[in-house]
PDB file of C-alpha atoms in Angstrom:
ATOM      1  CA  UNK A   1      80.341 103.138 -50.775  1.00 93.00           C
ATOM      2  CA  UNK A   2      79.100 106.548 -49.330  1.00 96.00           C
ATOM      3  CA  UNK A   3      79.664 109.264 -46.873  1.00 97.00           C
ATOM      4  CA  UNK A   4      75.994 111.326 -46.367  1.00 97.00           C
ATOM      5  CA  UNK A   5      75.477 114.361 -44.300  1.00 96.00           C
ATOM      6  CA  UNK A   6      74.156 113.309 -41.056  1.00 96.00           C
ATOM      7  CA  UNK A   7      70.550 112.192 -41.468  1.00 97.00           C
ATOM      8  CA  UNK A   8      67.449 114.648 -41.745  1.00 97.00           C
ATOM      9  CA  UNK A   9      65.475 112.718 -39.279  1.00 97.00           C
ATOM     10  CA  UNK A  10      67.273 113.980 -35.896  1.00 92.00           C
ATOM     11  CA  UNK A  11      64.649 114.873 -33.879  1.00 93.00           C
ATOM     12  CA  UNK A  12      61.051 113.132 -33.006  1.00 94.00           C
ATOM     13  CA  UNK A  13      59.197 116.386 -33.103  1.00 95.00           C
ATOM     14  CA  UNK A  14      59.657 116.440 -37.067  1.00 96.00           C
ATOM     15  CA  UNK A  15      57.969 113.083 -37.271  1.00 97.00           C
ATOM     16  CA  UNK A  16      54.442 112.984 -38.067  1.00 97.00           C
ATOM     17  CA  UNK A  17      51.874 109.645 -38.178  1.00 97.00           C
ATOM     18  CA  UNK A  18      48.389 108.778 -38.560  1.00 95.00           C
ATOM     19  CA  UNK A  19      49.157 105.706 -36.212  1.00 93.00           C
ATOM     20  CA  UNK A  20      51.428 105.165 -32.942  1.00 96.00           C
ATOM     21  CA  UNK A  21      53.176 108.222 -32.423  1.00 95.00           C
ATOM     22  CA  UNK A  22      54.919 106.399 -29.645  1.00 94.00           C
ATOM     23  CA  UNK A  23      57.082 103.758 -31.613  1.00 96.00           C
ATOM     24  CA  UNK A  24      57.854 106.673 -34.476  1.00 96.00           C
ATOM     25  CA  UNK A  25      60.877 107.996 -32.543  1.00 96.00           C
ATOM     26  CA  UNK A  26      63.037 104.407 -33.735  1.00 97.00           C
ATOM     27  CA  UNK A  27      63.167 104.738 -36.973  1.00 97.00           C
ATOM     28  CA  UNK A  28      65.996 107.353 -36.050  1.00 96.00           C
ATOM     29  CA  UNK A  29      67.737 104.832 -34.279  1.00 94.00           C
ATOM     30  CA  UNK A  30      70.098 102.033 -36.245  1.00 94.00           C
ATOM     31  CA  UNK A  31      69.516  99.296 -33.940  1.00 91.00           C
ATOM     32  CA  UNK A  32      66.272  97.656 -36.246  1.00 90.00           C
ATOM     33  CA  UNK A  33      65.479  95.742 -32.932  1.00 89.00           C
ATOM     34  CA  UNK A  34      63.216  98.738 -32.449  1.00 92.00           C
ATOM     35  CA  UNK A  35      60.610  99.555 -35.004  1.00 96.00           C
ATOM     36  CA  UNK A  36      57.892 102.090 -35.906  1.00 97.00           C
ATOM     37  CA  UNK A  37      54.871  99.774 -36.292  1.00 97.00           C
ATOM     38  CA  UNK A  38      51.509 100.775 -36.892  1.00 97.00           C
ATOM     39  CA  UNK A  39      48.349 100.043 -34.973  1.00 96.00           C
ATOM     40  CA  UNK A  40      44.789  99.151 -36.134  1.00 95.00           C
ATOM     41  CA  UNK A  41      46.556  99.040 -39.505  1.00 97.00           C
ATOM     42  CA  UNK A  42      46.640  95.199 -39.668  1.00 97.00           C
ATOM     43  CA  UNK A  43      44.761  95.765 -43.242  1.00 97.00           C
ATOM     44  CA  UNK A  44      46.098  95.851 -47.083  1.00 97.00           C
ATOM     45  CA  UNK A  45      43.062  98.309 -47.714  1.00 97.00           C
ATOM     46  CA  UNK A  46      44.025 100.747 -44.677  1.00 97.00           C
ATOM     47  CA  UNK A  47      47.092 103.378 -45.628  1.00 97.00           C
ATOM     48  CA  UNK A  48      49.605 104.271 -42.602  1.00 97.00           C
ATOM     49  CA  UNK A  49      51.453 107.222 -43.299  1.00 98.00           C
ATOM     50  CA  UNK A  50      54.996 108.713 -41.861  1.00 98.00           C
ATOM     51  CA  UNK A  51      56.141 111.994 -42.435  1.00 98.00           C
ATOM     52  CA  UNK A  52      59.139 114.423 -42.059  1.00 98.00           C
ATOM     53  CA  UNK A  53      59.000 117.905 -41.669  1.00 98.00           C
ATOM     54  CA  UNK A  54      61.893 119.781 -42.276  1.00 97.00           C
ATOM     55  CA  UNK A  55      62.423 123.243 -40.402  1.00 95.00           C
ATOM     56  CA  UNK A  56      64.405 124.704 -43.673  1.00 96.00           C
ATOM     57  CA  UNK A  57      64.256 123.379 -47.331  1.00 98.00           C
ATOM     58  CA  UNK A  58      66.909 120.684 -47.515  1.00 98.00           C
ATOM     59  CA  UNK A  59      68.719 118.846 -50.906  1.00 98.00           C
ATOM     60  CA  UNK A  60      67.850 114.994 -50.463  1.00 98.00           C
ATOM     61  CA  UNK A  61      69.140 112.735 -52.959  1.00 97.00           C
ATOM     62  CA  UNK A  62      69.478 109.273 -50.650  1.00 97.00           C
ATOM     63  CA  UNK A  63      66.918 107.498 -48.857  1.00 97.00           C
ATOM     64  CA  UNK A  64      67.919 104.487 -46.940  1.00 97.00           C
ATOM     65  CA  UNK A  65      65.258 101.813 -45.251  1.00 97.00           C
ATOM     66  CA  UNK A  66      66.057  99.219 -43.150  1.00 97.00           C
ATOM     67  CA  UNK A  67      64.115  96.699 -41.702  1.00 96.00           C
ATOM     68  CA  UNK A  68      60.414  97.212 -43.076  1.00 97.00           C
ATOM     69  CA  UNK A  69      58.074  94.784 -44.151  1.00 97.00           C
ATOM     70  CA  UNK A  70      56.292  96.970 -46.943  1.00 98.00           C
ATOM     71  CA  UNK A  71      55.036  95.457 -50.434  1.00 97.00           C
ATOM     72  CA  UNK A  72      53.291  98.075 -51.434  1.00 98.00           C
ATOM     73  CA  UNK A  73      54.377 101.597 -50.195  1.00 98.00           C
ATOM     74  CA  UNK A  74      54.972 105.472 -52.000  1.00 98.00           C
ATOM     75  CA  UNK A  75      58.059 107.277 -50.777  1.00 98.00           C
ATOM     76  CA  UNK A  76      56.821 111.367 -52.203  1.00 98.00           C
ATOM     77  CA  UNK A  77      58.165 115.288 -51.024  1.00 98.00           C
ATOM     78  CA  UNK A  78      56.793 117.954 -50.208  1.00 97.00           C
ATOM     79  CA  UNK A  79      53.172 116.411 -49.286  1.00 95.00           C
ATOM     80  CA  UNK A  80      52.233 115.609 -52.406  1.00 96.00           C
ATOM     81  CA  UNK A  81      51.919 112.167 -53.630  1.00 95.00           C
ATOM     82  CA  UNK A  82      52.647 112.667 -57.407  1.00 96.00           C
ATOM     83  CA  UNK A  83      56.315 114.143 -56.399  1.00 97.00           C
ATOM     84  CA  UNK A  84      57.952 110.674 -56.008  1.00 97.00           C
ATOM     85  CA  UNK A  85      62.013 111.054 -55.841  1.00 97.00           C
ATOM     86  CA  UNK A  86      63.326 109.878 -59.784  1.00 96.00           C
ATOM     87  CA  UNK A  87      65.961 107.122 -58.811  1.00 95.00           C
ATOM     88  CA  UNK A  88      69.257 106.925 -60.131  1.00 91.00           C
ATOM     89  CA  UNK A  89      69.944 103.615 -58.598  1.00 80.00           C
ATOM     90  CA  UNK A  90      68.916 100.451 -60.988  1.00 73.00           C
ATOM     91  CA  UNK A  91      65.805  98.472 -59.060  1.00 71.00           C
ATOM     92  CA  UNK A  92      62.362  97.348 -60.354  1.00 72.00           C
ATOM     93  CA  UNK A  93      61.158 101.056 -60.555  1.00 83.00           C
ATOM     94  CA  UNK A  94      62.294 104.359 -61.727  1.00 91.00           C
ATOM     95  CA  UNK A  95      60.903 106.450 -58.886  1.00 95.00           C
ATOM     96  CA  UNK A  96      59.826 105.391 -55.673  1.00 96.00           C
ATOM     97  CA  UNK A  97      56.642 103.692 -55.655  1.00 96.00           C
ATOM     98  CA  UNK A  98      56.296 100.055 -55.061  1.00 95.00           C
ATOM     99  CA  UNK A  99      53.801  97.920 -55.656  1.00 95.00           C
ATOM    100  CA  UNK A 100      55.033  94.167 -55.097  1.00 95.00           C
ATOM    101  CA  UNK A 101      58.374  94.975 -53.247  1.00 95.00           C
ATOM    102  CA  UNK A 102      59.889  91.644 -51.463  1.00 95.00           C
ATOM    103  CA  UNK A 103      63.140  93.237 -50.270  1.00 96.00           C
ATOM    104  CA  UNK A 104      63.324  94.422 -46.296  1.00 96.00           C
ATOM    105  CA  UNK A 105      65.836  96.804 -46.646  1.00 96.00           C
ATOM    106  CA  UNK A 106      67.130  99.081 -49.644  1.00 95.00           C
ATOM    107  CA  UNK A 107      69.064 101.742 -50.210  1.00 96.00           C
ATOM    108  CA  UNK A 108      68.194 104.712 -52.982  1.00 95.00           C
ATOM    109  CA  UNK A 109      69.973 107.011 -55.221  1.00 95.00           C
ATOM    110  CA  UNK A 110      67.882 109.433 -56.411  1.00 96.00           C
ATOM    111  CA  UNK A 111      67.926 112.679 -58.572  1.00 96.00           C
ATOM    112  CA  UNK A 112      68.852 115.942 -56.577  1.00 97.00           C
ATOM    113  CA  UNK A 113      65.351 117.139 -54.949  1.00 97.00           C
ATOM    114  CA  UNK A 114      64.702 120.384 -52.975  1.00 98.00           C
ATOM    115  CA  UNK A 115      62.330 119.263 -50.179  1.00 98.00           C
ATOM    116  CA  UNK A 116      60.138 120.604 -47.350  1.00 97.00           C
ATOM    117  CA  UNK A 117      58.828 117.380 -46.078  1.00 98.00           C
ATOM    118  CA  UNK A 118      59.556 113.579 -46.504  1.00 98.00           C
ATOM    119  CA  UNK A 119      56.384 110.813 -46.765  1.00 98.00           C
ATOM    120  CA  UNK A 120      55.993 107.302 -47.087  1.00 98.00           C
ATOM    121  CA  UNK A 121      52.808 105.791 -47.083  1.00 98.00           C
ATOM    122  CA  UNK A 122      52.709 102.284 -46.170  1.00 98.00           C
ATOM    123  CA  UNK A 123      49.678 100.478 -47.837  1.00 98.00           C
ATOM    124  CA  UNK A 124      50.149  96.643 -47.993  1.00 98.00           C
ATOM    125  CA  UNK A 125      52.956  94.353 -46.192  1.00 98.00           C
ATOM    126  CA  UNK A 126      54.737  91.576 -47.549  1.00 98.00           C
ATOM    127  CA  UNK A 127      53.241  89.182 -45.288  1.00 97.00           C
ATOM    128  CA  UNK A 128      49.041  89.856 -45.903  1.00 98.00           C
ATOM    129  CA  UNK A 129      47.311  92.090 -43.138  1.00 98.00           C
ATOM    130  CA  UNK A 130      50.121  92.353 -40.952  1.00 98.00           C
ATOM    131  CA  UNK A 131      51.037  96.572 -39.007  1.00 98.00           C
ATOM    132  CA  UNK A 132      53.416  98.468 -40.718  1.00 98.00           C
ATOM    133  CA  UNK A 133      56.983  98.464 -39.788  1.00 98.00           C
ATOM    134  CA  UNK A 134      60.187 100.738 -40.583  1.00 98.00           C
ATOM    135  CA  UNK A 135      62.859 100.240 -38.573  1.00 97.00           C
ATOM    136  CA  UNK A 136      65.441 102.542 -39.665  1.00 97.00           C
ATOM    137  CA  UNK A 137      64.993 105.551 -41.830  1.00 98.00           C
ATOM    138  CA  UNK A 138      67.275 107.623 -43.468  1.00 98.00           C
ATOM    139  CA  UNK A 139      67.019 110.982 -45.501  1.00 98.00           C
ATOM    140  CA  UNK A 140      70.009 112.476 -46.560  1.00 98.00           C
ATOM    141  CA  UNK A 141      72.349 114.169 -49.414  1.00 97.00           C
ATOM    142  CA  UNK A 142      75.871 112.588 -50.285  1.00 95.00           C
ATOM    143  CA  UNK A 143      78.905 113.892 -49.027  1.00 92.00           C
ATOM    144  CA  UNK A 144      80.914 111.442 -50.508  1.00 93.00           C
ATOM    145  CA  UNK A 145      80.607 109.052 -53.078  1.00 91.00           C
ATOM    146  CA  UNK A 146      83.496 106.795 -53.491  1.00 91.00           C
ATOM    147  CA  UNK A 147      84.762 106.362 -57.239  1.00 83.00           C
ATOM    148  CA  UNK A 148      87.864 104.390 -55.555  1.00 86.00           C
ATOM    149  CA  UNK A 149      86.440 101.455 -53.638  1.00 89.00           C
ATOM    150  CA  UNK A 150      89.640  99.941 -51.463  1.00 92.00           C
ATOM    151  CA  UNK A 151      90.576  96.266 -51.794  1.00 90.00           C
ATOM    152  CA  UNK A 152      88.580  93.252 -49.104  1.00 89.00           C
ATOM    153  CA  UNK A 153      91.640  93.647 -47.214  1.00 92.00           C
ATOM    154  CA  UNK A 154      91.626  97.570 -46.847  1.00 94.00           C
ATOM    155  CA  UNK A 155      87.614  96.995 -45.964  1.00 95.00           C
ATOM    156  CA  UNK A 156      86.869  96.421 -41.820  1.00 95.00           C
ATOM    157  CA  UNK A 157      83.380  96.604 -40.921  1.00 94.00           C
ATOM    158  CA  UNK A 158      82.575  96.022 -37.747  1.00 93.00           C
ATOM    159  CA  UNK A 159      80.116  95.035 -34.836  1.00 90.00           C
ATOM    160  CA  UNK A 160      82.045  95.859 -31.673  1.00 87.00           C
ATOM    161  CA  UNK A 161      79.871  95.443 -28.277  1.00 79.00           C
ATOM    162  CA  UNK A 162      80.234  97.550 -25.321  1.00 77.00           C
ATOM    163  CA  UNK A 163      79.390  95.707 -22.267  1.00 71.00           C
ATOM    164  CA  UNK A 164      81.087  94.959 -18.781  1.00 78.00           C
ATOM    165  CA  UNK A 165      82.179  91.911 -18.061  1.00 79.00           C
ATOM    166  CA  UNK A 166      81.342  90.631 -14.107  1.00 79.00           C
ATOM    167  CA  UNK A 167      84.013  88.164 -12.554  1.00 84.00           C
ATOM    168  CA  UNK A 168      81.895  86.547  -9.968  1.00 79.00           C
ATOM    169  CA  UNK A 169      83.524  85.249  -6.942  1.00 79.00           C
ATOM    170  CA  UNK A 170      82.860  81.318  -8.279  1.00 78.00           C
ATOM    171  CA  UNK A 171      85.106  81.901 -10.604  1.00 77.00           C
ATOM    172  CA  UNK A 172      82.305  81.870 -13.379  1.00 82.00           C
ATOM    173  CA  UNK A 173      82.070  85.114 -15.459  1.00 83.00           C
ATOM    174  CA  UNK A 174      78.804  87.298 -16.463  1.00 83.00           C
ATOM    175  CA  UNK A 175      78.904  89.687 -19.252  1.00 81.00           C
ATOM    176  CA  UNK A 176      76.427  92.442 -19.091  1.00 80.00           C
ATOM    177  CA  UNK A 177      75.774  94.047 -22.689  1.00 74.00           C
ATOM    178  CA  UNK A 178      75.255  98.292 -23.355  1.00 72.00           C
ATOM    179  CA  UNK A 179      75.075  98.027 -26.920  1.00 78.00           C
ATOM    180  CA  UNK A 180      76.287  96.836 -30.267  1.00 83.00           C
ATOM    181  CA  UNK A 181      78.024  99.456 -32.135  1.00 89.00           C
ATOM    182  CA  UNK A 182      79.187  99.972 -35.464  1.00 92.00           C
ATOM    183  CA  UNK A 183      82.692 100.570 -36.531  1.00 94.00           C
ATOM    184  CA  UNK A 184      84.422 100.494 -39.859  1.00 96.00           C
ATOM    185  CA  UNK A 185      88.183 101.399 -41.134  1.00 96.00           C
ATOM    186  CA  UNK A 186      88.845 101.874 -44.601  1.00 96.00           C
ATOM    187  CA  UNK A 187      92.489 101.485 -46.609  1.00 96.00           C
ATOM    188  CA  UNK A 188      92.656 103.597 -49.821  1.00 95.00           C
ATOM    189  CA  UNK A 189      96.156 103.364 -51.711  1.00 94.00           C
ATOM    190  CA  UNK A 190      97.203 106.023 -54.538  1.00 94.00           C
ATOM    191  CA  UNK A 191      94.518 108.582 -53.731  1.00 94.00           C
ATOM    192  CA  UNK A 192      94.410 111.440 -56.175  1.00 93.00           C
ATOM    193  CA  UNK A 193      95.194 115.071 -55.141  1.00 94.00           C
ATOM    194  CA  UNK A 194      91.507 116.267 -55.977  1.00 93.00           C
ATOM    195  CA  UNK A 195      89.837 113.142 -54.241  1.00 94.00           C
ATOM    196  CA  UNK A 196      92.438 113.878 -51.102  1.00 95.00           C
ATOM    197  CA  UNK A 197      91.445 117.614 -51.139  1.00 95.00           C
ATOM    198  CA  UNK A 198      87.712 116.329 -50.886  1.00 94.00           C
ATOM    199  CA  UNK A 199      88.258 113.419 -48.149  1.00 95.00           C
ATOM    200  CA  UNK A 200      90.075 116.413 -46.262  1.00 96.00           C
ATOM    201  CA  UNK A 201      87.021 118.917 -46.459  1.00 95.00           C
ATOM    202  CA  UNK A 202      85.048 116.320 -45.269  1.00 95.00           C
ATOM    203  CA  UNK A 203      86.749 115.386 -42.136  1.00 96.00           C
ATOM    204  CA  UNK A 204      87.301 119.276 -41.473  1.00 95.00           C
ATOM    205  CA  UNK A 205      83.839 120.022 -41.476  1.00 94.00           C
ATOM    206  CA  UNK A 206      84.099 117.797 -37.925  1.00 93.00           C
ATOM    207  CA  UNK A 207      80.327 116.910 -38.001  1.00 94.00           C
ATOM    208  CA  UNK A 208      78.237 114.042 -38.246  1.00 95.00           C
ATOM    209  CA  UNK A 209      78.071 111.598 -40.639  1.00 97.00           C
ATOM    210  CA  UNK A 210      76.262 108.041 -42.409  1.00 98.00           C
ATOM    211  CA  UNK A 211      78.507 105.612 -43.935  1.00 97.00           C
ATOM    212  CA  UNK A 212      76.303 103.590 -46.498  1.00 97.00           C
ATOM    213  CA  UNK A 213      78.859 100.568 -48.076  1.00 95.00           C
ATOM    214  CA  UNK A 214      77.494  99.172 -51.626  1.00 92.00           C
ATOM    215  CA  UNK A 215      73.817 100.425 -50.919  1.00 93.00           C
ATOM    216  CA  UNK A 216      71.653  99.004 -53.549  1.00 93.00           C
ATOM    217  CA  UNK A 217      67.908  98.218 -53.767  1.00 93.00           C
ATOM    218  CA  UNK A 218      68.247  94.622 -53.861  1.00 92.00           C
ATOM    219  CA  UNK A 219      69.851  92.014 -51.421  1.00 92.00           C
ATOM    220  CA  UNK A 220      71.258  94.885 -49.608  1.00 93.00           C
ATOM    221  CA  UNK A 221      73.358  93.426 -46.311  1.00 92.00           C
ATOM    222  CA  UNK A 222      72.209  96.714 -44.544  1.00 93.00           C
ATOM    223  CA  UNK A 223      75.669  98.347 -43.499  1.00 95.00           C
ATOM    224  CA  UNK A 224      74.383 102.219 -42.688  1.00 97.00           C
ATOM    225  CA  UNK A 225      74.694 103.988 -39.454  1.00 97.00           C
ATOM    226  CA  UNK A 226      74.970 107.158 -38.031  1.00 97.00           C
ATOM    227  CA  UNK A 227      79.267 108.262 -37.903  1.00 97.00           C
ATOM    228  CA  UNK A 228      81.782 110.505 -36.902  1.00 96.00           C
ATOM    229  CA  UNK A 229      85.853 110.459 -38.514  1.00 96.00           C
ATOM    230  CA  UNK A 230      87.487 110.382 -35.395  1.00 95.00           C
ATOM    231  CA  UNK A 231      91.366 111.199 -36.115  1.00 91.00           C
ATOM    232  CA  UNK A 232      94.091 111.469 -37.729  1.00 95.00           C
ATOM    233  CA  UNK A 233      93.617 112.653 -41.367  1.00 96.00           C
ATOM    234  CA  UNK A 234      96.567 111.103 -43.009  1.00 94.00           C
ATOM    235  CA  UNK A 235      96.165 111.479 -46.373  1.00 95.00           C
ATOM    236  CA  UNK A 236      99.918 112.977 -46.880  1.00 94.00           C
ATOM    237  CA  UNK A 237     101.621 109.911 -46.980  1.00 93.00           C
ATOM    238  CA  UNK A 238     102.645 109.324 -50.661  1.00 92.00           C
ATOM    239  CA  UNK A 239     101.587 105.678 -51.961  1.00 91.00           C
ATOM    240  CA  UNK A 240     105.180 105.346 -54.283  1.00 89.00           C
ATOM    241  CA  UNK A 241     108.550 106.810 -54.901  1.00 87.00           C
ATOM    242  CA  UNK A 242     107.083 109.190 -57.528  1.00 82.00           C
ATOM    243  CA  UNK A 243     104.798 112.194 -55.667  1.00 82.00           C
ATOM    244  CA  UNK A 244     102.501 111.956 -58.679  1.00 86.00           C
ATOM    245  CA  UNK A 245     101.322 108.158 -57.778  1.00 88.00           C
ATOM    246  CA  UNK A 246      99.015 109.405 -55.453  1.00 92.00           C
ATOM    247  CA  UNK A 247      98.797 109.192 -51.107  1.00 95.00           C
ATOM    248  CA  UNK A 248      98.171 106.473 -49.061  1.00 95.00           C
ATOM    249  CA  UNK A 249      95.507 107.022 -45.570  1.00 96.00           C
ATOM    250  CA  UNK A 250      92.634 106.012 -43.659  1.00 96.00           C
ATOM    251  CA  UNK A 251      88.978 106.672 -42.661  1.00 97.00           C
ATOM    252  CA  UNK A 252      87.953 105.291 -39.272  1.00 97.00           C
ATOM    253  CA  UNK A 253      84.693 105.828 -38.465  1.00 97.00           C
ATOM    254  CA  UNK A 254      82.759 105.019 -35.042  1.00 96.00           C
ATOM    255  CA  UNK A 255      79.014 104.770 -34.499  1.00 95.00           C
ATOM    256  CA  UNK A 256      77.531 107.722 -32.605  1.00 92.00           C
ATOM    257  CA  UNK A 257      74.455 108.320 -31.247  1.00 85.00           C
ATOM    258  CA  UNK A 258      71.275 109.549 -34.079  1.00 79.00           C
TER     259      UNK A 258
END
């Protein structure tokens, strides 16, 4: 369970592809209903390739994909395909190139890596000859990562749905639906005073965020979006009697736009 800096990928003009520049703006967005997809790619022997440019050298050290459909495929930095990101995370490689992937989603820890640019090239789909498809992409560094996991009960992830509901004058109802949102709460009992001092930092900084819960490379269940800690911070309450047991509080984080 992880807290990243908001994602790299915030603005379409840093994406670059060989291939349907006007589906590449989604994989910013959560919502894997909308894809990047490839066209006139429809081959195993054709390569499509995405790429992020970064306007400063950035510190990435997660990569999250979600909803792709990519056996064979290179994540690499800085342009150059040899520089694949060393992974951290356990998974059927060591660094990021696949060659008979099967999962649709999965989520990377990798070593530190100072980076100009982000690239995946896309070479063969799990289903033969089909476009390429990434729905959403994220490039990031942790802020976060949570050595004290709460209990199921102190877990609350989300789907809420903002729509407006229509009473129509047959007494019959209509609900008319904006979006489906993300939103998660998390309980954590007998915090330490360093791990306290670093939750507060966190939610002081007052900036975007991506919650990642139990990201792993393998039968991932794809909970990542794009967050902000809305308030309070209230991480003073002690958990026990005794001061040095530690402080009870919780992180509620809503959905905001990419």
């Amino acid at each position: 369970m992880e807290l990243l800096k908001a994602n790299y990928i915030n603005t379409s003009t840093a994406i670059v592809v060989n291939s349907n520049t006007t589906t590449a703006e989604y994989i910013m967005n959560p919502d894997t209903s909308y894809q990047y997809v490839s066209s006139g790619f429809n081959n195993d022997l054709t390569t499509a390739t995405l790429r992020i440019n970064f306007s400063e050298t950035l510190t990435v050290s997660r990569l999250g994909l979600v909803g792709m459909n990519l056996k064979d495929f290179v994540l690499y930095y800085n342009g150059v395909t040899a520089n694949t990101f060393a992974l951290t995370t356990t998974g059927a490689t060591t660094v990021s190139n696949f060659t008979s992937n099967s999962e649709t989603s999965m989520f990377m820890q990798c070593a530190a890596q100072a980076c100009t640019s982000v690239s995946i090239d896309m070479k063969k789909t799990i289903t033969a000859n089909a476009e390429k498809a990434l729905g959403y992409f994220v490039v990031s560094q942790e802020h976060i990562d949570f050595t004290q996991i709460p209990s199921s009960k102190g877990y609350t992830p989300v789907i809420d749905t903002s729509q407006v509901l229509h009473n129509l004058s047959d007494g019959n109802s209509r609900i008319q639906v904006i979006a489906d949102r993300w939103k998660a709460e998390i309980s954590l009992s007998y915090v330490s005073v360093a791990f306290r001092n670093t939750l507060k930092t966190t939610y002081q900084n007052h900036e975007g965020l991506v919650f990642v819960a139990f990201g792993t490379m393998t039968a991932w269940d794809n909970v990542i979006f794009p967050c902000v800690w809305v308030a309070p911070f209230d991480f003073y309450k002690f958990s026990d009697n005794a001061p040095s047991a530690g402080f009870d509080g919780k992180i509620r984080l809503l959905e905001t736009t990419p």
